[in-house]
Amino acid sequence: MMFDEPTFLPADISRVLVVEDDEVDFRHARRLLHEVFGSDLKLDWAQGVESAIDYVNTGDHDVYIIDYHLGGQTGLELMNELASPHRSGVVIFLTGIESPQVDRTIARAGASDYLIKSEVTAALLERSIRYGLAMEQRKSALHTEAAELRAAKARIEEQTEEYISIAEDLAATQHRLQQAFARVEESESKYRFLAEHDNLTRLPNRAFFTRFIEEELSKAAANGTGVALILLDLDRFKAINDNLGHPAGDALLVDTARRLVTALRDCDLAARLGGDEFGVFVTNLAGRADAVAIADRIIDAFSESRDSVDQRMSTSASLGIAFADDADSTFETLFRNADTALYEVKRSGRGTYQIFDEQLDRKLRREEELRSGLPSALKNGDLFLEYQPQVSATDGAVSALEALLRWRHPKYGVLAASEFIPYLEKSFTDNSVTGWVLEEACRQARQLNDTMGFDAPIAINISPIELRNPDFATLVQGTLLKTGLDPRSLEIEITEGSLLDHIGYVRDNIETLSALGIRIALDDFGTGFSSFAHIRMLPVDKLKIDRSFVLNMQRSRKDVAVVLATISLANALHVPVVAEGIETKDAVAFLGGETNLHLQGFHIGKPLPANALSAWLSGRPTAPTRQRAAPRTAQEP
Ligand code: C2E
Ligand code: MG
Ligand code: MG
């Protein structure tokens, strides 16, 4: 630090204390002082330490000149008083002899100089005082600066405290804000969860699932990994819900979600899409087999015996699987394909899975084409009937003609009934096709009767869905009236499937028709439930052994047993029996001779178009099986 050199010369002082026990020495000092500072200088003289202390306490001296040896004491004892930071003033010691030890002691005590009495001159004294004053000035400047620094430090400390308290306030506010944000986030995530999940099963919902699949599809397209969508539908869910109530249905759905999730890997996602429909999106597939393995696990998870006491709650799962094979697979195509596969499995089996592929796609497209084309086929005259004869096994006389529906399709050629009726059954509800077949067949029978005296009945196949129609019997009656056909010349072939549901209307229809004299044949006998209760409850006039048994007779004794047992049953009931599917001479030879037995099949006669009928029939005898024989009762002999 730089200090200005003292600007006074000689030093500007006004009062001096001389501490000296020797008067001669005092006078010498006074003379020198007056010589330097003039005789106006105020001078106090203390002769010992005590009186010096009094002076120090009262006076305000610029300079203290102190003899080192004061009788038995030393001038150092004054230094305690003089060293107070509040007191300023130059302290100069005088001593008789030079001693380095005294020199050090005096310097350490804070004096500015010490002079040897014998060497002191006015100039030396003046210079010593001047330097002493300069030093005092520096000391006081340092004091001031130190005081300022202390004040600054105190201010900084004060501000720091202020900042600390502001910072603490800020921290508290920040904490409160964080808590508020956390609450907002929590409620946001709760809201998001609710918006993206199904309330009942806690599985992701359709919206979330859709988003997930869209993201995964683009990832899979980029990485070339395999992904698949599996749609799952619970079998029998509606029945369980209706019969056991909604709480049971809900419990089943929750249980389904649990089973589903346990069958999946971490990278798969299950969702509830609504009702009893669930979706699973599987990713990271090495091949199709991976998805099939997952589907198998899901199916197993449902077949595993339910520990619930209530077996009525047991169900199975049907799965439709679609793979996203090409890069431009979209959510929509994937969903549609999986849905198509699911539809197929629901229709054909249940409790298993079906993979969507080109073949299935073609098949279903064709079905759809047929379904939508049927009304115009009817209108355009593309439907026609073929007639297949049944003959007596004993003499070959024609006992009936079965009308079989055909469709001359503009794209697929002539289709047999088996190729379209199973898919179109539902289209038969409006009676339009039924009405047409009935009328066509009755007209044909009437014509054969009129032209060649043909008097065996015409048989018409009626599907379960037609038979459930309450107006069916009325429709038949109306047709008979219109065509003028004798009711006894009409036979209605029904299958056991007809008798399972809606038995009320079915029974009414059958009884009404039977009462009119129309014969009722039980078709495809042996393939349904073959419940004897049906035979007991309903007026059955004929049994038709399903062709699958007849076709298999040569290979299987069991089929022979079924055929023979059915013939025996018919005999006991006193109703005729028809063996369908006679394709060979051998079959005729094996069954030939059975009374009451009639044969139908390609070997006997293929289904013929109407215009070929009269040629085929001419020259053949007919043996109408019109008379109903009452079955024997146990009371009869
Ligand atoms: P279905 O009543 O059992 O008719 C016999 C089916 O077996 C016919 O098939 C016939 O062509 C075929 N068939 C006859 N003889 C033989 C043989 O020796 N070997 C073999 N393998 N098959 C033989 P189609 O015409 O395809 O009819 C299939 C089914 O469609 C019929 O079975 C019947 O249930 C139903 N159906 C036919 N026409 C009609 C109709 O007009 N209305 C309704 N609702 N169903 C019909
Ligand atoms: Mg039939
Ligand atoms: Mg049949």
PDB file of C-alpha atoms in Angstrom, residues 30 53 72 81 94 139 146 193 305 357 365 374 382 440 476 493 506 529 579 585 596 625 635:
ATOM      1  CA  ARG A  30      13.386  20.288  26.493  1.00  0.00           C
ATOM      2  CA  ILE A  53       0.118   7.367  33.586  1.00  0.00           C
ATOM      3  CA  GLY A  72      13.787   0.921  39.722  1.00  0.00           C
ATOM      4  CA  GLU A  81      -1.349   2.367  28.547  1.00  0.00           C
ATOM      5  CA  LEU A  94      15.823   7.411  25.400  1.00  0.00           C
ATOM      6  CA  LYS A 139      -1.029   3.198  11.186  1.00  0.00           C
ATOM      7  CA  ALA A 146      -9.298  -2.011   8.429  1.00  0.00           C
ATOM      8  CA  PHE A 193     -54.704 -44.129 -16.976  1.00  0.00           C
ATOM      9  CA  SER A 305     -59.671 -76.409 -15.238  1.00  0.00           C
ATOM     10  CA  ASP A 357     -54.114 -66.097 -44.990  1.00  0.00           C
ATOM     11  CA  ARG A 365     -64.635 -63.159 -50.300  1.00  0.00           C
ATOM     12  CA  LEU A 374     -78.306 -64.644 -53.975  1.00  0.00           C
ATOM     13  CA  ASP A 382     -79.948 -68.511 -61.983  1.00  0.00           C
ATOM     14  CA  GLU A 440     -90.650 -75.149 -58.260  1.00  0.00           C
ATOM     15  CA  VAL A 476     -96.233 -74.733 -47.625  1.00  0.00           C
ATOM     16  CA  GLU A 493     -86.504 -83.384 -45.003  1.00  0.00           C
ATOM     17  CA  VAL A 506     -90.474 -76.032 -35.186  1.00  0.00           C
ATOM     18  CA  PHE A 529     -77.610 -85.824 -31.468  1.00  0.00           C
ATOM     19  CA  ALA A 579     -79.448 -95.231 -47.179  1.00  0.00           C
ATOM     20  CA  LYS A 585     -72.731-102.103 -56.727  1.00  0.00           C
ATOM     21  CA  ASN A 596     -88.431-101.055 -45.916  1.00  0.00           C
ATOM     22  CA  THR A 625     -94.295 -94.896 -49.514  1.00  0.00           C
ATOM     23  CA  GLN A 635     -99.332-104.535 -25.518  1.00  0.00           C
TER      24      GLN A 635
END
